[in-house]
Coordinates of C-alpha atoms and ligand atoms in Angstrom, one line a residue:
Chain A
X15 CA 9.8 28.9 -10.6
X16 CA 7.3 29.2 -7.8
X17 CA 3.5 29.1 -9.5
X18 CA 0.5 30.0 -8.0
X19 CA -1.4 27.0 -8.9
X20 CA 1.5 24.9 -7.7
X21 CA -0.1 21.9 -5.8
X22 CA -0.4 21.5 -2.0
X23 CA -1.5 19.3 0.5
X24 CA -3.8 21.9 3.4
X25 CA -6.1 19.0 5.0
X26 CA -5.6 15.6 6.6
X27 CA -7.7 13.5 8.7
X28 CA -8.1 9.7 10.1
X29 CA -10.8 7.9 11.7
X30 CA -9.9 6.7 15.2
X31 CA -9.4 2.9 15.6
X32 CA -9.0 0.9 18.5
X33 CA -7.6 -3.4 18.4
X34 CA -7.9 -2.6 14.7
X35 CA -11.7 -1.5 14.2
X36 CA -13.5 1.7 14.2
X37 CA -14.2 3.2 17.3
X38 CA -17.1 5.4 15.5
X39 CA -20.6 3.7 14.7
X40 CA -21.0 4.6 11.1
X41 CA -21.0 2.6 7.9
X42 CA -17.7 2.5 5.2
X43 CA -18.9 5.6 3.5
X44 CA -20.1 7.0 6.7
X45 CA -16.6 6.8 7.8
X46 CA -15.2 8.0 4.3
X47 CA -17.7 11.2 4.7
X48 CA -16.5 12.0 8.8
X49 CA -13.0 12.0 7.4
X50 CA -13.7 14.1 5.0
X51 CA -15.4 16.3 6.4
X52 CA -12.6 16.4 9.4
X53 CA -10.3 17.0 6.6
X54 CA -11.6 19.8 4.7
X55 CA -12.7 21.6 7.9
X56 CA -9.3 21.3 8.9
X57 CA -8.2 23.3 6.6
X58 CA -10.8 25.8 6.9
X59 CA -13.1 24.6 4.0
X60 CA -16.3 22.8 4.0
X61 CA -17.4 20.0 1.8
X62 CA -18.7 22.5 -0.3
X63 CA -15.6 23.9 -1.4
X64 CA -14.7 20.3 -3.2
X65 CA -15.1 20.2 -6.7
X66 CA -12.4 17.5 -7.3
X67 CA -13.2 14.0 -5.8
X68 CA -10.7 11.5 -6.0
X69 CA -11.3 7.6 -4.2
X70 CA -10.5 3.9 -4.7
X71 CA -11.7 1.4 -2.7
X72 CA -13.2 -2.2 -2.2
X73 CA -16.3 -1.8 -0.6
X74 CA -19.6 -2.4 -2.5
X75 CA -18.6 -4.5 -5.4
X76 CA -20.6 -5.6 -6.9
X77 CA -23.1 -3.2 -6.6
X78 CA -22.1 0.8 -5.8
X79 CA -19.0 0.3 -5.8
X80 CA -18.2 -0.2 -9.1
X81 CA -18.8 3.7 -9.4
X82 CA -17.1 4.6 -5.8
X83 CA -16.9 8.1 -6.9
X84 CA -20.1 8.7 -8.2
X85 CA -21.6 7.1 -4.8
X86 CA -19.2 8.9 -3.0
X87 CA -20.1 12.2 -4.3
X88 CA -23.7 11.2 -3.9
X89 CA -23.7 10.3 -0.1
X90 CA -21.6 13.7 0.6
X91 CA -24.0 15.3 -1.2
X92 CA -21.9 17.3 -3.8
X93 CA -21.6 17.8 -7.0
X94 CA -17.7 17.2 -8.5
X95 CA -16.3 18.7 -11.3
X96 CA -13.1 16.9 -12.0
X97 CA -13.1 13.0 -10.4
X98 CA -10.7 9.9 -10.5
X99 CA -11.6 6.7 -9.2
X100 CA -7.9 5.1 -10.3
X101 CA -7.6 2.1 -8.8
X102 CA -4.5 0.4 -8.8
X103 CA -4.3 -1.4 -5.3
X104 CA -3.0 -0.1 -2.8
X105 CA -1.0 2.8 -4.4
X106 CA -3.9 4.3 -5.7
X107 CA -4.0 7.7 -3.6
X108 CA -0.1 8.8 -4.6
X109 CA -1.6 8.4 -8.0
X110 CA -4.0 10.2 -6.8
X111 CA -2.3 13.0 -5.5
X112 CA -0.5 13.1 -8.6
X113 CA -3.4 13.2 -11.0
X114 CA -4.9 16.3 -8.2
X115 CA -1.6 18.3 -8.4
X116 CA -2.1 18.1 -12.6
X117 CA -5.9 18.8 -12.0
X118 CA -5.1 21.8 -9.7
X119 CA -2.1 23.2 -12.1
X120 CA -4.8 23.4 -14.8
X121 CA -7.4 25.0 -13.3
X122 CA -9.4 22.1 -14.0
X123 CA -10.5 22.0 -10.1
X124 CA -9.4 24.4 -7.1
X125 CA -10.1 21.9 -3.9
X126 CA -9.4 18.1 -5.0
X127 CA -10.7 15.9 -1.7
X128 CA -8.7 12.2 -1.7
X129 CA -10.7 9.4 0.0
X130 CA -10.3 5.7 1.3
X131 CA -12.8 3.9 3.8
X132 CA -12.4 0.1 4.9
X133 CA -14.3 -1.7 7.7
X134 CA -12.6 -5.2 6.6
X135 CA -11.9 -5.9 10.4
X136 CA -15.3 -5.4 11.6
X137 CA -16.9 -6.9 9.1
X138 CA -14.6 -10.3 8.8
X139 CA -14.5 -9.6 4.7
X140 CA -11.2 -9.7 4.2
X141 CA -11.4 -12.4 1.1
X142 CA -8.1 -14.2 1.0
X143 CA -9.8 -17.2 -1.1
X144 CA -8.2 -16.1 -4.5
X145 CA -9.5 -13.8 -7.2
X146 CA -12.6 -15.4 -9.2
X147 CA -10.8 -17.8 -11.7
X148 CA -11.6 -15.3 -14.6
X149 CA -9.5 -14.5 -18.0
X150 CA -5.7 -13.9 -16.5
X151 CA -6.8 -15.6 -13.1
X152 CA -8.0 -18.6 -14.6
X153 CA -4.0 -18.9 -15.0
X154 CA -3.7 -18.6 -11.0
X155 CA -6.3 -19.3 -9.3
X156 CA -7.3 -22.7 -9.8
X157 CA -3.6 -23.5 -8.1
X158 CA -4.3 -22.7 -5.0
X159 CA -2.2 -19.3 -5.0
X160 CA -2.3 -17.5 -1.4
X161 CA -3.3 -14.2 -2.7
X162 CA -1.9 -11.8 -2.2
X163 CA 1.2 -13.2 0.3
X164 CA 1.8 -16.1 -2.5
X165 CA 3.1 -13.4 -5.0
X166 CA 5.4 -11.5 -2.1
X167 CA 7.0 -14.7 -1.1
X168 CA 7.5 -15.8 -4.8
X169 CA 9.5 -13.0 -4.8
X170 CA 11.3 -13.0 -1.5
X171 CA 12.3 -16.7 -2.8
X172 CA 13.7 -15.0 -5.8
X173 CA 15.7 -12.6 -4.5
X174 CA 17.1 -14.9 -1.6
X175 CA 17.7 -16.8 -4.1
X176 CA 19.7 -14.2 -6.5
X177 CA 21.1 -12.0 -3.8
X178 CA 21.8 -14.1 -0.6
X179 CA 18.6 -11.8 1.2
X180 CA 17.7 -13.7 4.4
X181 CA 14.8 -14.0 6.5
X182 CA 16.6 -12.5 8.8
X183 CA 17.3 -9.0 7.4
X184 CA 13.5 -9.2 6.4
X185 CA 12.6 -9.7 10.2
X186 CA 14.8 -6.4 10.9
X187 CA 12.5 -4.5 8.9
X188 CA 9.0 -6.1 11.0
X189 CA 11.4 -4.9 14.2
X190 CA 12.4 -1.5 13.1
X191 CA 8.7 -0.7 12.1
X192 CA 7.1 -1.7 15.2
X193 CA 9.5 0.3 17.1
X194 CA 8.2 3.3 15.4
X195 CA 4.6 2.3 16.1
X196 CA 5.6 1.9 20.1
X197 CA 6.2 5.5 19.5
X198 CA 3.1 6.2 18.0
X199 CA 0.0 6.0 20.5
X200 CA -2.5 5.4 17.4
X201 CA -0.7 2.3 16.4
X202 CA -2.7 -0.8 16.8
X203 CA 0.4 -3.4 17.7
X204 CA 3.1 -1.5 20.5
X205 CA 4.0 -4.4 22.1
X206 CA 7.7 -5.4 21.9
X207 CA 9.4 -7.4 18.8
X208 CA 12.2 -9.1 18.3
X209 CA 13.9 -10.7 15.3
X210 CA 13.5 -14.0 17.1
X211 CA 9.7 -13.3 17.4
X212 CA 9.5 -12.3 13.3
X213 CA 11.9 -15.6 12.5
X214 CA 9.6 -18.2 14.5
X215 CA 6.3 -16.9 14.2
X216 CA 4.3 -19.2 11.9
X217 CA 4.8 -19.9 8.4
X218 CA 2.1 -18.4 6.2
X219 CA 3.5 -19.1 2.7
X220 CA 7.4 -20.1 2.4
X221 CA 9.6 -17.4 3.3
X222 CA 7.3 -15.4 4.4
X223 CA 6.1 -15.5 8.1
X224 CA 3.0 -14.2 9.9
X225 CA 5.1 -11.1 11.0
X226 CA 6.7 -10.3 7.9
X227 CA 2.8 -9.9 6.9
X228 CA 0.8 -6.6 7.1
X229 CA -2.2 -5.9 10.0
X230 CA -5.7 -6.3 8.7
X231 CA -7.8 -3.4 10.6
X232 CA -10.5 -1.1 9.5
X233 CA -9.3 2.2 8.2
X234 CA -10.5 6.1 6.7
X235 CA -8.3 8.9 5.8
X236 CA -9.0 12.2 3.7
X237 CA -6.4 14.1 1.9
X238 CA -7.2 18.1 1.2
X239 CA -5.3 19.4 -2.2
X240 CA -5.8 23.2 -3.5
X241 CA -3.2 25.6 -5.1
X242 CA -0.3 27.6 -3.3
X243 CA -2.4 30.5 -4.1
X244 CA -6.0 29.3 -2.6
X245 CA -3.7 28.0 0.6
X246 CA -2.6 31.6 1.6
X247 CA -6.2 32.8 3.2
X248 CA -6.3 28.6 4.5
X249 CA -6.1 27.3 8.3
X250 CA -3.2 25.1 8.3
X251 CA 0.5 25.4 6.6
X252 CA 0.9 24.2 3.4
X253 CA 2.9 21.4 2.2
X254 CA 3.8 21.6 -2.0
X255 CA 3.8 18.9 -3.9
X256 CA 6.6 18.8 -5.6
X257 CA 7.1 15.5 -8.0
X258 CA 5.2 12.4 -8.9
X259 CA 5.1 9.2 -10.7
X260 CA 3.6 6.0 -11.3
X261 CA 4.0 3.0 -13.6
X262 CA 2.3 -0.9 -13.1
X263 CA 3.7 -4.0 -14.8
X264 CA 1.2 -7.2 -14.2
X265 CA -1.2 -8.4 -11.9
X266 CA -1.2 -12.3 -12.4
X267 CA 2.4 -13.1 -10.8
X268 CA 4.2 -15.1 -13.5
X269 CA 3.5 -11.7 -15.9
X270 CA 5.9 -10.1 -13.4
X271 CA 8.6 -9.0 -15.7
X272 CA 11.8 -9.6 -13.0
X273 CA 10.6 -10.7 -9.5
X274 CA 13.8 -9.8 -7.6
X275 CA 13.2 -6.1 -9.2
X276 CA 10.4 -3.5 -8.9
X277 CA 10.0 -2.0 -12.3
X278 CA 7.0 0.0 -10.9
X279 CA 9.1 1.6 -8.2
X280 CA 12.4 2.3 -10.3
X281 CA 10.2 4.1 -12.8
X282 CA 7.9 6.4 -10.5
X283 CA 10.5 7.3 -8.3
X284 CA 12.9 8.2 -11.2
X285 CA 10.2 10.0 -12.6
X286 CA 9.0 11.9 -9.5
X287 CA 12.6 12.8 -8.0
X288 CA 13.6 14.2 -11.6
X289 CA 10.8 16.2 -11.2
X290 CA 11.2 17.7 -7.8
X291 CA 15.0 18.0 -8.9
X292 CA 16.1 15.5 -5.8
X293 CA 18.0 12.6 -5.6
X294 CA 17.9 9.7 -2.7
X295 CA 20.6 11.8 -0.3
X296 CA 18.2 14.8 0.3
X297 CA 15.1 12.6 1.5
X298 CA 14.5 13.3 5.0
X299 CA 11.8 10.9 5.9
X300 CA 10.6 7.5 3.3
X301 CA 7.4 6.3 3.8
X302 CA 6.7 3.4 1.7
X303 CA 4.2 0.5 1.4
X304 CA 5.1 -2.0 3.7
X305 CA 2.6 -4.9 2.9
X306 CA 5.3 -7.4 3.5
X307 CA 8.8 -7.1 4.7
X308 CA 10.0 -8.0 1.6
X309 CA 7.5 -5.3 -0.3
X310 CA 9.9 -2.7 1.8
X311 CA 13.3 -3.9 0.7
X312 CA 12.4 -4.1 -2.7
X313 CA 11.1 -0.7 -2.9
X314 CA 14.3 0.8 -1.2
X315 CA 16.5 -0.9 -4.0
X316 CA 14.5 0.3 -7.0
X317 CA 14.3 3.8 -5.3
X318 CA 17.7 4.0 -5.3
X319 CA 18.6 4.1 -1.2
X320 CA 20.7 1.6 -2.0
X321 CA 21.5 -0.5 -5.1
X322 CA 19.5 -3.9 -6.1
X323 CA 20.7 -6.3 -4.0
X324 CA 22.2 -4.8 -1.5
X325 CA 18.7 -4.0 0.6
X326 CA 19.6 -7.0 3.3
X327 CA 23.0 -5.1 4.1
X328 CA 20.8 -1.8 4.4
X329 CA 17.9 -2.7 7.0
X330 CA 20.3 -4.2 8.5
X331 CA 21.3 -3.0 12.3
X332 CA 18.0 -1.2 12.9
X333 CA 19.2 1.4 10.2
X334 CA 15.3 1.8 10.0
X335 CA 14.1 2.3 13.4
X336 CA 13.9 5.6 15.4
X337 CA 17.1 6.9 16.4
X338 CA 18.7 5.2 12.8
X339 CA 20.5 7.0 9.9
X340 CA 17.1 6.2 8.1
X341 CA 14.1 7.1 9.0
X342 CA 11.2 4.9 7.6
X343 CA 7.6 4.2 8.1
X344 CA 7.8 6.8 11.0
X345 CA 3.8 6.0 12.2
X346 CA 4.5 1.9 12.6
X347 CA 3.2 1.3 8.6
X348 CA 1.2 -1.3 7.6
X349 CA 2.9 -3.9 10.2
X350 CA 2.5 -2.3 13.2
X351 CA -0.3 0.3 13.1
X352 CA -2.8 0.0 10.6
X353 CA -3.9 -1.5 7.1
X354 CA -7.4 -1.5 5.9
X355 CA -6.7 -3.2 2.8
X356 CA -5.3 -0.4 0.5
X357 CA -3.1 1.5 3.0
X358 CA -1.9 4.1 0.5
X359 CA -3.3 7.2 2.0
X360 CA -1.9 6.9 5.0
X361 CA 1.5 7.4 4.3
X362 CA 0.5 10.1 2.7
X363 CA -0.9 11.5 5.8
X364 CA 2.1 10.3 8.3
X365 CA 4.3 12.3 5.5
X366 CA 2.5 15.5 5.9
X367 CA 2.5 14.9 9.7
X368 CA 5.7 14.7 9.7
X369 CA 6.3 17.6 7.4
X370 CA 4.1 19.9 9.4
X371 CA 6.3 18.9 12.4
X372 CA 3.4 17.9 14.7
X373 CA 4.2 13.8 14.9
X374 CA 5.1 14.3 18.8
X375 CA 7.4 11.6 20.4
X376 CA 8.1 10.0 16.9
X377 CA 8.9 13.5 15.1
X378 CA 12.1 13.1 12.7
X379 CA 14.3 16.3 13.4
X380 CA 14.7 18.8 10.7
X381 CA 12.5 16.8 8.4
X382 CA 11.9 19.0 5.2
X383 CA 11.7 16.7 2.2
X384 CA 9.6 13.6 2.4
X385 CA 9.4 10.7 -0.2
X386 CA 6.2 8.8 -0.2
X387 CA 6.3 5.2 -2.8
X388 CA 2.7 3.4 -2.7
X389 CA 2.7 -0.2 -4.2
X390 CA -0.5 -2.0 -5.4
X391 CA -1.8 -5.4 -6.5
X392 CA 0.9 -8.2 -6.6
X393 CA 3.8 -5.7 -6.7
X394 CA 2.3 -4.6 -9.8
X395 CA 1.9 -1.0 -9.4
X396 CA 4.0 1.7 -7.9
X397 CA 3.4 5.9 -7.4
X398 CA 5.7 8.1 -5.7
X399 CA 5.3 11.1 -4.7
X400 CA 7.9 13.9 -3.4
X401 CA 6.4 16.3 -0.5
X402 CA 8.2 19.7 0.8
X403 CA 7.8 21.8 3.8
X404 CA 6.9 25.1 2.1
Chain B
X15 CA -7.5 -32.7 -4.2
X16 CA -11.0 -31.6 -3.1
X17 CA -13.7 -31.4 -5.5
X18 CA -14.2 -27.9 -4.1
X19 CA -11.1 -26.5 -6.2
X20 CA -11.7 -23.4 -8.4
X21 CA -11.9 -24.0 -12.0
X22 CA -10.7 -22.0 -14.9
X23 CA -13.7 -20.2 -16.5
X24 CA -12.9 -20.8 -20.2
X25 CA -12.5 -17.9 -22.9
X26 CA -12.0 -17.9 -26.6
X27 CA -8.2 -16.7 -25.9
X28 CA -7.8 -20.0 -23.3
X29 CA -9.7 -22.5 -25.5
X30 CA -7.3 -24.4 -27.5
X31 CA -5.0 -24.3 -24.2
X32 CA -7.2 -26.0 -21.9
X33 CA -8.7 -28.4 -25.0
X34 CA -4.9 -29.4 -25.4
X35 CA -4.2 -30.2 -22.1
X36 CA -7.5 -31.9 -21.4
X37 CA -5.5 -34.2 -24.9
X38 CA -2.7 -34.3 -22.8
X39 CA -0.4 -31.9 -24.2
X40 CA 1.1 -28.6 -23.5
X41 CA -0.3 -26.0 -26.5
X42 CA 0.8 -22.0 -26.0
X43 CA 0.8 -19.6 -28.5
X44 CA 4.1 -19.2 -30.9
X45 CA 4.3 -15.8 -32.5
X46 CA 4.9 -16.4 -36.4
X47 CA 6.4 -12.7 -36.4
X48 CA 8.5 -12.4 -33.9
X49 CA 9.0 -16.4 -33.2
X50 CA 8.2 -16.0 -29.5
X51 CA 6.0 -18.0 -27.6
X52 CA 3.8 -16.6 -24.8
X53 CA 2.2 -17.3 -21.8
X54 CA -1.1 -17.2 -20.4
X55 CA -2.8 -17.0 -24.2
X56 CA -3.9 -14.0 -25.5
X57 CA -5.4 -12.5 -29.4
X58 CA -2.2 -10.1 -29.6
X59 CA 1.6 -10.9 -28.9
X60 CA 2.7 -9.7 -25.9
X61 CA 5.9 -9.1 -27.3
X62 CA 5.6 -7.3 -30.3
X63 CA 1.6 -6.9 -30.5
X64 CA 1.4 -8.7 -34.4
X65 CA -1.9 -11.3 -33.9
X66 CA -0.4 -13.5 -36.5
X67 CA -0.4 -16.4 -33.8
X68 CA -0.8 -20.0 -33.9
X69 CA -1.0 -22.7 -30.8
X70 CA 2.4 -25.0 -30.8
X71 CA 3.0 -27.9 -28.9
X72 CA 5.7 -27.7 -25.9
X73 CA 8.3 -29.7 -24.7
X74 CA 6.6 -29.7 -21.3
X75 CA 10.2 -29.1 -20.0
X76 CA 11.4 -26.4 -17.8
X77 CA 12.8 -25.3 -14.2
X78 CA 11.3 -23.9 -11.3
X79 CA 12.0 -20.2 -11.5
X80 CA 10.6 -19.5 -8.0
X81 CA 8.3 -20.6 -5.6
X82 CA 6.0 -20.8 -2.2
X83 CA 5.0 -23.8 0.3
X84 CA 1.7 -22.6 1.2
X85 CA 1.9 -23.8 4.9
X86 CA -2.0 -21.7 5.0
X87 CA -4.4 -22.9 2.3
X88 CA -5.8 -20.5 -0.2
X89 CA -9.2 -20.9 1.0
X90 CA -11.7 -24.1 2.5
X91 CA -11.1 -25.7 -1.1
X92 CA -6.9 -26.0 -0.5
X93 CA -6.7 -27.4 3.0
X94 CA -7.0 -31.0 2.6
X95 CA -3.4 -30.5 0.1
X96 CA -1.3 -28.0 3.2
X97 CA 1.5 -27.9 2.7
X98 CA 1.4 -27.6 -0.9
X99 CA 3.9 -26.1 -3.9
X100 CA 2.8 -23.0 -6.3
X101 CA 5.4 -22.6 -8.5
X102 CA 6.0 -20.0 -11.1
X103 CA 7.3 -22.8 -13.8
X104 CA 9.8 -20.9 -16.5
X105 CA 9.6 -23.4 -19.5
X106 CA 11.9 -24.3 -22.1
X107 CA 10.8 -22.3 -24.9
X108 CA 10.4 -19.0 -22.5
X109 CA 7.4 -18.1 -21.1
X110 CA 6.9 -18.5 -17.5
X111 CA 4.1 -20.3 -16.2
X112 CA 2.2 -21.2 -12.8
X113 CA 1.4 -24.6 -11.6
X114 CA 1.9 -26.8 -8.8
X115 CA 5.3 -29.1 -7.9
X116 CA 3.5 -32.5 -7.2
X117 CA 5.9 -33.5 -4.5
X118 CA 5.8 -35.6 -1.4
X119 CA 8.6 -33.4 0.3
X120 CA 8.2 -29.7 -0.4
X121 CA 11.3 -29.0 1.0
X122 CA 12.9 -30.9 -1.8
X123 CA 12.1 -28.0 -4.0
X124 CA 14.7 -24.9 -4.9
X125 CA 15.2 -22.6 -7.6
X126 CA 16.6 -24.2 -10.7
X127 CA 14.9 -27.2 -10.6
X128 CA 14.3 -29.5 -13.6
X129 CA 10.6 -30.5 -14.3
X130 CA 8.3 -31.8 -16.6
X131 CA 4.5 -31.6 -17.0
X132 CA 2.2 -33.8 -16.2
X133 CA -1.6 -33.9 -16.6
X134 CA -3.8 -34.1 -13.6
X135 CA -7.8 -34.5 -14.5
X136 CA -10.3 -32.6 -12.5
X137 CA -13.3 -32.4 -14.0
X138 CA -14.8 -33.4 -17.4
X139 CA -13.5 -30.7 -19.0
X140 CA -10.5 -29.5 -17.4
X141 CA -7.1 -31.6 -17.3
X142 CA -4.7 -28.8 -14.9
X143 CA -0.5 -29.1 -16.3
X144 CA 1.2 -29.8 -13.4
X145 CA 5.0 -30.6 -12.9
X146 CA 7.5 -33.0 -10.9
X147 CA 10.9 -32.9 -10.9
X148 CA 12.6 -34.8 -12.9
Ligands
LIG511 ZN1 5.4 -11.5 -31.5

């Protein structure tokens, strides 16, 4: 069933970062247009080549932000064809990816270029005031909701609560993830953890500690997509795209139909495995979203590694960490090596890595399938996406 | 509570709610199709989409369906109230709100908790529902 315009991935890059900020002196869409450029060059491309533009982001609102891909487009200095600016959080660019691979499948676009810039780090922005107390946040807001931990704990309380979860198993997954990042010489946190360091580090919002929390660093990746076709006379190996999905349920917490559940997840992943015709057992490598401990062990349940409820007993033991029966955030994820705000793309890009076989020391043997589950908002939206060594 | 606290910015959907609790009572929308009541106030029926909807006085009665201590404030205008209870309330007649657990021991506070509203001024035209436990 093999097409010719079947969708694959043929360019990644990242910007350097060093104690969480850019090494580079450039602004956020200076650094979006050096990783682009890295990216399609990669590949054997030049920016030239794009006619498919694809971001989300959170720089420049208001102002030109509010149209990121039309003033992405303009400071590259192209002229796109096909474009998506979908923004829904952090799982934006598997969305992206999908909406690419349908792009490229109908010859609505031949090279689709997937962007995301941050400077939060350097530039102290990171806004953890709440949301402007506006139509469904006027609901939220004025309560003095942590955004966005308040919503994660909420539902780490719940499904203590329903399922006997413990801060503990939480902590294993904050201790699995950094042992990948000690493994990973871009990671920004490779110092040793323990679950003793996870269980007494401070108390952000009740049961959620500092360490279950996610890194707040500056961040650029570019994702290159063209057809199976195009990839033939391209520089690097191809890897196909083979399912995707995506569903969102609420942003405003209480609206969150079951909060010991992830709707979002259940749906794109069922959706995206049925696709590429594989079930849980023949995913070689999971990279998921990994805001929050808890963000991790409610994705694994609603994926289907292990059934709802049960994801405590599963983390448990390390099962996550290198040298595990499950390998899992293989770069150190949004805990231990890098989150500019929406860290979407780059488990995208640690997917591929590992795919192409080029992730050095942390390398998962024989990796060949690759599932890849974004999650956005207040665990309100969730895209998967199934990748394959060609 | 510091006078620097966020307040709602009213919309025609949120009107009657915050009118009716400025009054003192609890007013959500009842759907006069389906006979379901929703929460936060909206033109259609989140259920099943008829705008055939009236505003309907509450019990003000429900139980804590989850919850966080903030031990970090949500911004300057929260610290004076650390540590402080956001709870998602889930109230009698079904919907599932948010408010705060006035409470001098946070700890106190679990899943399955009884509460009941109570009105909390904070400007001239905004009364917030919170809850205790009862
Ligand atoms: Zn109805």
């Amino acid at each position: 069933m093999k097409n010719g315009r079947d969708p694959v991935i043929v360019g990644l890059a990242d910007a350097p970062i060093e104690g969480g900020k850019f090494v580079t002196k450039a602004s956020v869409l200076g650094h979006a247009a050096l990783v682009a450029k890295a990216a399609v060059e990669e590949a054997g491309l030049t920016l030239d080549d794009v006619d498919g533009l694809l971001t989300a982001g959170m720089w420049g609102v208001p102002g030109p932000g509010q149209l990121a891909t039309v003033t992405l487009g303009e400071y590259l200095g192209i002229m796109p064809t096909y474009v998506d600016g979908t923004n829904i959080g952090g799982s934006a660019f598997e969305a992206h990816v999908a909406h690419a691979a349908m792009a490229l499948r109908e010859g609505y676009c031949e090279v689709a270029l997937i962007v995301y810039s941050s400077d939060q780090k350097s530039l102290r922005s990171r806004n953890l005031g709440g949301r402007p107390s506006v139509l469904s946040m006027q609901h939220e807001t004025p309560y003095g909701m942590p955004t966005p931990v308040g919503g994660y704990a909420m539902a780490a309380q719940r499904h203590m609560h329903e399922y006997g979860t413990t801060s503990e198993n939480l902590a294993e997954i904050a201790v699995a993830t950094r042992k990948w990042a000690q493994l990973n010489p871009a990671a920004t946190r490779r110092d040793p953890l323990t679950v003793d360091d996870v269980m007494s580090s401070t108390m952000i919002s009740e049961p959620l500690h500092l360490l279950d929390c996610c890194l707040v660093t500056d961040g650029a990746g570019a994702i290159v997509m063209t057809t199976a076709e195009r990839a033939k006379d391209l520089r690097t190996k191809p890897v196909a795209v083979k399912g995707y999905g995506e569903a969102h349920t609420h942003w405003a917490i209480a609206e969150m139909p079951d909060l010991a559940r992830l709707l979002p997840a259940q749906k794109a992943g069922e959706t995206a495995m049925k696709m590429a015709g594989v079930s849980p057992s023949d995913i070689d490598v999971v990279e998921v979203y990994d805001s929050f401990t808890i963000t991790v062990l409610l994705t694994l349940e609603a994926l289907g590694f292990c059934k709802i409820g049960e994801g405590g007993d599963f983390v448990s033991g390390q099962r996550t960490a290198p040298g595990g029966a499950f390998p899992m955030n293989t770069n150190g994820g949004g805990l231990s090596a890098l989150h500019p705000g929406m860290y979407g793309i780059f488990l995208l890009i640690e997917a591929t890595r590992q795919l192409r076989g080029v992730c050095g020391d942390r390398q998962v043997a024989g990796a060949e399938t690759a599932l890849v589950h974004g999650t956005g908002g207040t665990l309100s939206s969730g895209a998967t996406v199934i990748l394959q060594k060609d | 509570m510091s006078t620097e606290q966020p307040l709602p910015v009213i919309d025609h959907d949120s009107a009657p709610y915050w009118q009716a609790a400025h009054e003192g009572r609890l007013d959500i929308p009842l759907c006069g199709d389906c006979g379901k009541h929703h929460f936060y106030p909206r033109a259609i029926c989140p259920h099943c989409h008829s705008d055939n909807l009236n505003f309907d006085t509450v019990s003000g009665r429900g139980e804590v369906h989850t919850f966080t201590i903030a031990r970090r404030p949500a911004g300057p205008a929260f610290a004076d109230d650390v540590p402080y209870v956001v709870a998602l309330i889930e109230l009698e007649e079904g919907p599932r709100m948010m408010s705060r657990i006035q409470t001098d021991d946070p700890e106190k506070v679990h899943i399955g908790a009884k509460v009941e509203v109570t009105f909390v001024k904070a400007s001239d035209e905004i009364t917030f529902p919170y809850f205790t436990m009862t």
